[in-house]
Amino acid sequence: MIVIKNKIAIGKMATAGKFLAEICEKIVLQVQPGVTTLQLDDYISMQLLKNGLVSATKGYVGYKHSSCVSVNDEVVHGVPSKEKKLASGDLVKIDICASWNGYCADMARCYFVGEAPHNNAKALVQAAQESLDKGIAQMKVGNRLTDISSAIQQSVESKGFGVIRDFAGHGIGKRMHEDPEILNYGEPGKGPVLQVGMAFAIEPMITAGSYEVYVTKDGWTVKTKDKSLAAHVEDTVVLTENGPEILTRL
Ligand code: MF3
Ligand code: CO
């Protein structure tokens, strides 16, 4: 069941989203060679606390952290670790989901460590961002759910990149994960008709190679099988009378 959000709920999600967007901007300065992914998570925990946000991932089926930090061929759900030190040239994906007064926003961004990244890495990140925008643009009253999915897949594949099949976006509200599941691939014109008050976390996960992935021994971290570079971006979006409103951008 897709929960329709009222103005009050949307207002709370928007506050959560604004704070997350600010944190994602501030973290640029922290993403430096030599910094561990656990240090980044500690920084994020501190920022959440400072803004009155409650992490939605800490305690989620045993997950212990305020963020997922995924490096290079890690796609999503990278577990912050004091053993994982960032190096110049790394591509880092940071994903944070947190609530404000009971309502969540979920957001992920890509960051480059140190000196100028390789062209292919830049193109991959740009493709992820563009596909997210193309997906969000389909969030219109009367459109159907998989219009979003199809737009993302077409955008990514037109640039020669692969779309991960095993993980998806999701509805969001009081809980981090609500109905519906939002695949990043598929035929358009299927699934529920989109209505005002629906709130979605749309999150294309893409790779420079094959879309096949596996979960590592830690039980969380998702990596590409062929070790190809992966990008992931995510925004929380609510459908209003005036079209999609992105809650996680400033
Ligand atoms: N924020 C992630 C998402 O977009 C959820 C991460 S699940 C975790 O769905 F438990 F690993 F954090
Ligand atoms: Co999400």
mmCIF file of C-alpha atoms and ligand atoms in Angstrom:
data_model
loop_
_atom_site.group_PDB
_atom_site.id
_atom_site.type_symbol
_atom_site.label_atom_id
_atom_site.label_comp_id
_atom_site.label_asym_id
_atom_site.label_seq_id
_atom_site.Cartn_x
_atom_site.Cartn_y
_atom_site.Cartn_z
ATOM 1 C CA MET A 1 0.000 0.000 0.000
ATOM 2 C CA ILE A 2 1.334 3.401 -0.962
ATOM 3 C CA VAL A 3 0.810 5.885 1.878
ATOM 4 C CA ILE A 4 -0.290 9.333 0.669
ATOM 5 C CA LYS A 5 1.407 12.102 2.658
ATOM 6 C CA ASN A 6 -0.439 15.200 3.827
ATOM 7 C CA LYS A 7 1.018 18.716 4.047
ATOM 8 C CA ILE A 8 2.235 18.222 7.620
ATOM 9 C CA ALA A 9 4.060 15.002 6.783
ATOM 10 C CA ILE A 10 5.590 16.555 3.679
ATOM 11 C CA GLY A 11 6.743 19.549 5.717
ATOM 12 C CA LYS A 12 8.594 17.284 8.127
ATOM 13 C CA MET A 13 10.146 15.290 5.297
ATOM 14 C CA ALA A 14 11.210 18.554 3.673
ATOM 15 C CA THR A 15 12.964 19.631 6.873
ATOM 16 C CA ALA A 16 14.747 16.269 7.062
ATOM 17 C CA GLY A 17 15.685 16.632 3.395
ATOM 18 C CA LYS A 18 17.023 20.155 3.749
ATOM 19 C CA PHE A 19 19.274 19.153 6.650
ATOM 20 C CA LEU A 20 20.528 16.104 4.745
ATOM 21 C CA ALA A 21 21.300 18.240 1.700
ATOM 22 C CA GLU A 22 23.294 20.629 3.890
ATOM 23 C CA ILE A 23 25.238 17.747 5.414
ATOM 24 C CA CYS A 24 25.986 16.281 1.980
ATOM 25 C CA GLU A 25 27.369 19.655 0.919
ATOM 26 C CA LYS A 26 29.492 20.119 4.031
ATOM 27 C CA ILE A 27 30.967 16.653 3.790
ATOM 28 C CA VAL A 28 32.868 17.572 0.608
ATOM 29 C CA LEU A 29 35.595 19.063 2.812
ATOM 30 C CA GLN A 30 35.886 15.827 4.824
ATOM 31 C CA VAL A 31 36.306 13.519 1.817
ATOM 32 C CA GLN A 32 40.122 13.615 1.720
ATOM 33 C CA PRO A 33 42.952 11.140 1.111
ATOM 34 C CA GLY A 34 43.827 9.300 4.333
ATOM 35 C CA VAL A 35 40.401 9.726 5.913
ATOM 36 C CA THR A 36 38.683 6.454 6.847
ATOM 37 C CA THR A 37 35.092 5.704 5.916
ATOM 38 C CA LEU A 38 34.338 5.347 9.645
ATOM 39 C CA GLN A 39 35.589 8.898 10.233
ATOM 40 C CA LEU A 40 33.127 10.080 7.592
ATOM 41 C CA ASP A 41 30.350 8.195 9.358
ATOM 42 C CA ASP A 42 31.339 9.738 12.699
ATOM 43 C CA TYR A 43 31.169 13.185 11.110
ATOM 44 C CA ILE A 44 27.710 12.377 9.729
ATOM 45 C CA SER A 45 26.489 11.094 13.128
ATOM 46 C CA MET A 46 27.607 14.364 14.705
ATOM 47 C CA GLN A 47 25.883 16.445 12.027
ATOM 48 C CA LEU A 48 22.633 14.494 12.367
ATOM 49 C CA LEU A 49 22.649 15.079 16.117
ATOM 50 C CA LYS A 50 23.365 18.767 15.672
ATOM 51 C CA ASN A 51 20.334 19.180 13.393
ATOM 52 C CA GLY A 52 17.914 17.085 15.462
ATOM 53 C CA LEU A 53 17.829 14.254 12.944
ATOM 54 C CA VAL A 54 17.587 10.579 13.896
ATOM 55 C CA SER A 55 19.420 8.060 11.718
ATOM 56 C CA ALA A 56 17.075 5.581 10.038
ATOM 57 C CA THR A 57 19.881 3.121 9.263
ATOM 58 C CA LYS A 58 21.399 2.810 12.760
ATOM 59 C CA GLY A 59 19.654 -0.204 14.258
ATOM 60 C CA TYR A 60 17.995 -1.170 10.956
ATOM 61 C CA VAL A 61 18.162 -5.001 10.903
ATOM 62 C CA GLY A 62 21.398 -4.835 12.854
ATOM 63 C CA TYR A 63 23.100 -2.124 10.784
ATOM 64 C CA LYS A 64 25.269 -0.048 13.122
ATOM 65 C CA HIS A 65 25.961 3.169 11.240
ATOM 66 C CA SER A 66 24.462 6.551 10.303
ATOM 67 C CA SER A 67 25.521 6.230 6.689
ATOM 68 C CA CYS A 68 26.609 3.842 3.979
ATOM 69 C CA VAL A 69 29.976 4.716 2.457
ATOM 70 C CA SER A 70 30.769 2.792 -0.727
ATOM 71 C CA VAL A 71 34.099 3.171 -2.525
ATOM 72 C CA ASN A 72 34.902 2.474 -6.222
ATOM 73 C CA ASP A 73 33.537 -0.999 -7.116
ATOM 74 C CA GLU A 74 31.375 -0.985 -3.979
ATOM 75 C CA VAL A 75 27.935 0.003 -5.251
ATOM 76 C CA VAL A 76 25.814 0.608 -2.129
ATOM 77 C CA HIS A 77 25.558 -0.298 1.568
ATOM 78 C CA GLY A 78 29.299 0.073 2.163
ATOM 79 C CA VAL A 79 29.846 -0.435 5.897
ATOM 80 C CA PRO A 80 31.953 2.377 7.401
ATOM 81 C CA SER A 81 35.230 0.960 8.691
ATOM 82 C CA LYS A 82 38.388 2.208 10.355
ATOM 83 C CA GLU A 83 40.317 -0.122 8.034
ATOM 84 C CA LYS A 84 39.050 1.595 4.868
ATOM 85 C CA LYS A 85 41.210 4.614 4.089
ATOM 86 C CA LEU A 86 40.350 6.868 1.162
ATOM 87 C CA ALA A 87 43.006 7.437 -1.506
ATOM 88 C CA SER A 88 43.324 10.063 -4.201
ATOM 89 C CA GLY A 89 41.273 9.125 -7.264
ATOM 90 C CA ASP A 90 38.686 7.131 -5.325
ATOM 91 C CA LEU A 91 35.005 7.503 -6.147
ATOM 92 C CA VAL A 92 32.982 7.537 -2.915
ATOM 93 C CA LYS A 93 29.216 7.179 -2.612
ATOM 94 C CA ILE A 94 27.672 8.423 0.632
ATOM 95 C CA ASP A 95 24.070 7.485 1.449
ATOM 96 C CA ILE A 96 22.236 8.913 4.470
ATOM 97 C CA CYS A 97 18.672 8.303 5.610
ATOM 98 C CA ALA A 98 17.347 10.097 8.683
ATOM 99 C CA SER A 99 14.101 11.347 10.179
ATOM 100 C CA TRP A 100 13.051 14.700 11.590
ATOM 101 C CA ASN A 101 10.059 14.614 13.963
ATOM 102 C CA GLY A 102 9.226 11.118 12.761
ATOM 103 C CA TYR A 103 9.511 11.578 8.989
ATOM 104 C CA CYS A 104 12.424 10.416 6.841
ATOM 105 C CA ALA A 105 14.410 11.706 3.923
ATOM 106 C CA ASP A 106 16.941 9.571 2.076
ATOM 107 C CA MET A 107 19.781 10.881 -0.046
ATOM 108 C CA ALA A 108 23.013 9.768 -1.705
ATOM 109 C CA ARG A 109 25.761 11.621 -3.542
ATOM 110 C CA CYS A 110 29.052 10.792 -5.278
ATOM 111 C CA TYR A 111 32.352 12.374 -4.260
ATOM 112 C CA PHE A 112 35.836 12.249 -5.767
ATOM 113 C CA VAL A 113 38.859 12.035 -3.492
ATOM 114 C CA GLY A 114 41.848 14.276 -4.151
ATOM 115 C CA GLU A 115 43.116 15.067 -7.635
ATOM 116 C CA ALA A 116 41.058 15.187 -10.852
ATOM 117 C CA PRO A 117 39.220 11.910 -11.505
ATOM 118 C CA HIS A 118 39.460 9.868 -14.694
ATOM 119 C CA ASN A 119 37.177 10.928 -17.515
ATOM 120 C CA ASN A 120 35.289 7.664 -17.395
ATOM 121 C CA ALA A 121 34.570 8.090 -13.674
ATOM 122 C CA LYS A 122 33.331 11.621 -14.243
ATOM 123 C CA ALA A 123 31.119 10.457 -17.099
ATOM 124 C CA LEU A 124 29.729 7.650 -14.941
ATOM 125 C CA VAL A 125 28.767 10.020 -12.119
ATOM 126 C CA GLN A 126 27.247 12.457 -14.583
ATOM 127 C CA ALA A 127 25.229 9.633 -16.136
ATOM 128 C CA ALA A 128 23.900 8.641 -12.710
ATOM 129 C CA GLN A 129 22.872 12.225 -11.967
ATOM 130 C CA GLU A 130 21.235 12.675 -15.358
ATOM 131 C CA SER A 131 19.313 9.416 -15.046
ATOM 132 C CA LEU A 132 18.041 10.494 -11.632
ATOM 133 C CA ASP A 133 16.801 13.769 -13.121
ATOM 134 C CA LYS A 134 15.158 11.903 -16.013
ATOM 135 C CA GLY A 135 13.439 9.562 -13.552
ATOM 136 C CA ILE A 136 12.236 12.431 -11.361
ATOM 137 C CA ALA A 137 10.842 14.230 -14.422
ATOM 138 C CA GLN A 138 8.491 11.275 -14.947
ATOM 139 C CA MET A 139 6.980 11.775 -11.496
ATOM 140 C CA LYS A 140 3.806 13.364 -12.832
ATOM 141 C CA VAL A 141 0.160 12.902 -11.854
ATOM 142 C CA GLY A 142 -1.363 10.298 -14.157
ATOM 143 C CA ASN A 143 1.967 8.736 -15.113
ATOM 144 C CA ARG A 144 2.608 5.202 -13.940
ATOM 145 C CA LEU A 145 5.335 3.959 -11.640
ATOM 146 C CA THR A 146 7.496 2.254 -14.249
ATOM 147 C CA ASP A 147 7.620 5.390 -16.382
ATOM 148 C CA ILE A 148 10.256 6.422 -13.810
ATOM 149 C CA SER A 149 12.063 3.067 -14.095
ATOM 150 C CA SER A 150 12.121 3.072 -17.857
ATOM 151 C CA ALA A 151 13.371 6.670 -18.102
ATOM 152 C CA ILE A 152 16.287 5.847 -15.787
ATOM 153 C CA GLN A 153 17.258 2.716 -17.713
ATOM 154 C CA GLN A 154 17.104 4.425 -21.106
ATOM 155 C CA SER A 155 19.172 7.345 -19.896
ATOM 156 C CA VAL A 156 21.895 5.115 -18.401
ATOM 157 C CA GLU A 157 22.075 2.594 -21.230
ATOM 158 C CA SER A 158 22.123 5.292 -23.930
ATOM 159 C CA LYS A 159 25.532 6.245 -22.497
ATOM 160 C CA GLY A 160 26.766 2.656 -22.500
ATOM 161 C CA PHE A 161 26.555 2.080 -18.748
ATOM 162 C CA GLY A 162 24.780 -0.696 -16.844
ATOM 163 C CA VAL A 163 21.845 -0.491 -14.411
ATOM 164 C CA ILE A 164 21.923 -2.627 -11.245
ATOM 165 C CA ARG A 165 18.953 -4.979 -11.107
ATOM 166 C CA ASP A 166 19.235 -6.365 -7.557
ATOM 167 C CA PHE A 167 18.509 -3.139 -5.642
ATOM 168 C CA ALA A 168 15.894 -0.450 -6.132
ATOM 169 C CA GLY A 169 14.403 2.808 -4.924
ATOM 170 C CA HIS A 170 11.387 2.872 -2.623
ATOM 171 C CA GLY A 171 8.510 4.790 -1.151
ATOM 172 C CA ILE A 172 9.458 6.750 1.971
ATOM 173 C CA GLY A 173 7.714 8.443 4.886
ATOM 174 C CA LYS A 174 7.515 7.482 8.547
ATOM 175 C CA ARG A 175 9.635 4.514 7.538
ATOM 176 C CA MET A 176 12.770 4.500 5.392
ATOM 177 C CA HIS A 177 11.386 1.799 3.128
ATOM 178 C CA GLU A 178 7.716 1.924 2.157
ATOM 179 C CA ASP A 179 5.813 0.738 -0.899
ATOM 180 C CA PRO A 180 6.292 0.862 -3.799
ATOM 181 C CA GLU A 181 9.573 -0.654 -4.901
ATOM 182 C CA ILE A 182 10.982 1.558 -7.652
ATOM 183 C CA LEU A 183 13.083 -0.441 -10.088
ATOM 184 C CA ASN A 184 15.678 1.403 -12.150
ATOM 185 C CA TYR A 185 14.849 -0.582 -15.285
ATOM 186 C CA GLY A 186 11.824 -1.961 -17.075
ATOM 187 C CA GLU A 187 9.026 -1.229 -19.497
ATOM 188 C CA PRO A 188 7.108 2.051 -19.096
ATOM 189 C CA GLY A 189 3.378 2.256 -18.389
ATOM 190 C CA LYS A 190 3.128 -0.367 -15.660
ATOM 191 C CA GLY A 191 2.355 -0.275 -11.946
ATOM 192 C CA PRO A 192 0.324 2.172 -9.864
ATOM 193 C CA VAL A 193 -0.843 5.512 -11.258
ATOM 194 C CA LEU A 194 1.086 8.353 -9.594
ATOM 195 C CA GLN A 195 -0.886 10.671 -7.318
ATOM 196 C CA VAL A 196 -0.326 13.874 -5.377
ATOM 197 C CA GLY A 197 1.163 13.084 -1.948
ATOM 198 C CA MET A 198 3.268 10.106 -3.002
ATOM 199 C CA ALA A 199 6.860 10.339 -1.741
ATOM 200 C CA PHE A 200 9.635 8.344 -3.386
ATOM 201 C CA ALA A 201 13.335 7.806 -2.789
ATOM 202 C CA ILE A 202 14.606 7.399 -6.338
ATOM 203 C CA GLU A 203 18.114 5.972 -6.523
ATOM 204 C CA PRO A 204 19.785 4.781 -9.711
ATOM 205 C CA MET A 205 22.768 2.497 -9.095
ATOM 206 C CA ILE A 206 24.898 2.148 -12.217
ATOM 207 C CA THR A 207 28.194 0.625 -13.308
ATOM 208 C CA ALA A 208 30.819 1.127 -15.978
ATOM 209 C CA GLY A 209 30.662 -2.607 -16.728
ATOM 210 C CA SER A 210 28.256 -5.443 -16.032
ATOM 211 C CA TYR A 211 25.297 -4.902 -13.702
ATOM 212 C CA GLU A 212 25.982 -8.117 -11.779
ATOM 213 C CA VAL A 213 26.691 -7.606 -8.071
ATOM 214 C CA TYR A 214 27.238 -9.614 -4.904
ATOM 215 C CA VAL A 215 27.078 -8.963 -1.152
ATOM 216 C CA THR A 216 30.434 -9.290 0.619
ATOM 217 C CA LYS A 217 31.174 -11.270 3.783
ATOM 218 C CA ASP A 218 30.204 -8.344 6.037
ATOM 219 C CA GLY A 219 26.609 -9.088 4.994
ATOM 220 C CA TRP A 220 25.960 -5.577 3.674
ATOM 221 C CA THR A 221 28.489 -4.166 1.219
ATOM 222 C CA VAL A 222 27.356 -4.630 -2.394
ATOM 223 C CA LYS A 223 30.134 -4.887 -5.004
ATOM 224 C CA THR A 224 30.236 -5.337 -8.768
ATOM 225 C CA LYS A 225 31.249 -8.870 -9.801
ATOM 226 C CA ASP A 226 33.532 -7.607 -12.573
ATOM 227 C CA LYS A 227 35.122 -4.986 -10.241
ATOM 228 C CA SER A 228 33.872 -2.172 -12.469
ATOM 229 C CA LEU A 229 33.352 1.289 -11.031
ATOM 230 C CA ALA A 230 29.886 2.083 -9.688
ATOM 231 C CA ALA A 231 27.933 5.296 -9.091
ATOM 232 C CA HIS A 232 24.840 5.892 -6.952
ATOM 233 C CA VAL A 233 22.780 9.020 -6.387
ATOM 234 C CA GLU A 234 19.493 9.360 -4.559
ATOM 235 C CA ASP A 235 16.898 12.026 -3.892
ATOM 236 C CA THR A 236 13.665 12.064 -1.909
ATOM 237 C CA VAL A 237 10.893 13.477 -4.053
ATOM 238 C CA VAL A 238 7.244 14.234 -3.319
ATOM 239 C CA LEU A 239 4.582 14.601 -5.999
ATOM 240 C CA THR A 240 2.666 17.882 -5.573
ATOM 241 C CA GLU A 241 -0.069 19.624 -7.617
ATOM 242 C CA ASN A 242 2.797 21.463 -9.316
ATOM 243 C CA GLY A 243 4.784 18.348 -10.179
ATOM 244 C CA PRO A 244 7.744 16.691 -8.459
ATOM 245 C CA GLU A 245 9.325 18.543 -5.545
ATOM 246 C CA ILE A 246 12.826 17.374 -4.668
ATOM 247 C CA LEU A 247 13.227 17.558 -0.885
ATOM 248 C CA THR A 248 16.944 16.739 -0.759
ATOM 249 C CA ARG A 249 18.358 19.600 -2.832
ATOM 250 C CA LEU A 250 19.033 23.106 -1.581
HETATM 251 N N1 MF3 B 1 19.648 4.499 2.590
HETATM 252 C C1 MF3 B 1 19.574 3.225 1.952
HETATM 253 C C2 MF3 B 1 18.532 3.212 0.886
HETATM 254 O O1 MF3 B 1 18.540 4.071 0.100
HETATM 255 C C3 MF3 B 1 19.344 2.151 2.923
HETATM 256 C C4 MF3 B 1 20.532 1.586 3.421
HETATM 257 S S1 MF3 B 1 20.159 0.185 4.242
HETATM 258 C C5 MF3 B 1 21.308 0.087 5.442
HETATM 259 O O2 MF3 B 1 17.691 2.369 0.782
HETATM 260 F F1 MF3 B 1 20.737 -0.493 6.434
HETATM 261 F F2 MF3 B 1 22.313 -0.564 4.941
HETATM 262 F F3 MF3 B 1 21.702 1.242 5.797
HETATM 263 CO CO CO B 2 16.984 4.758 -0.454
#
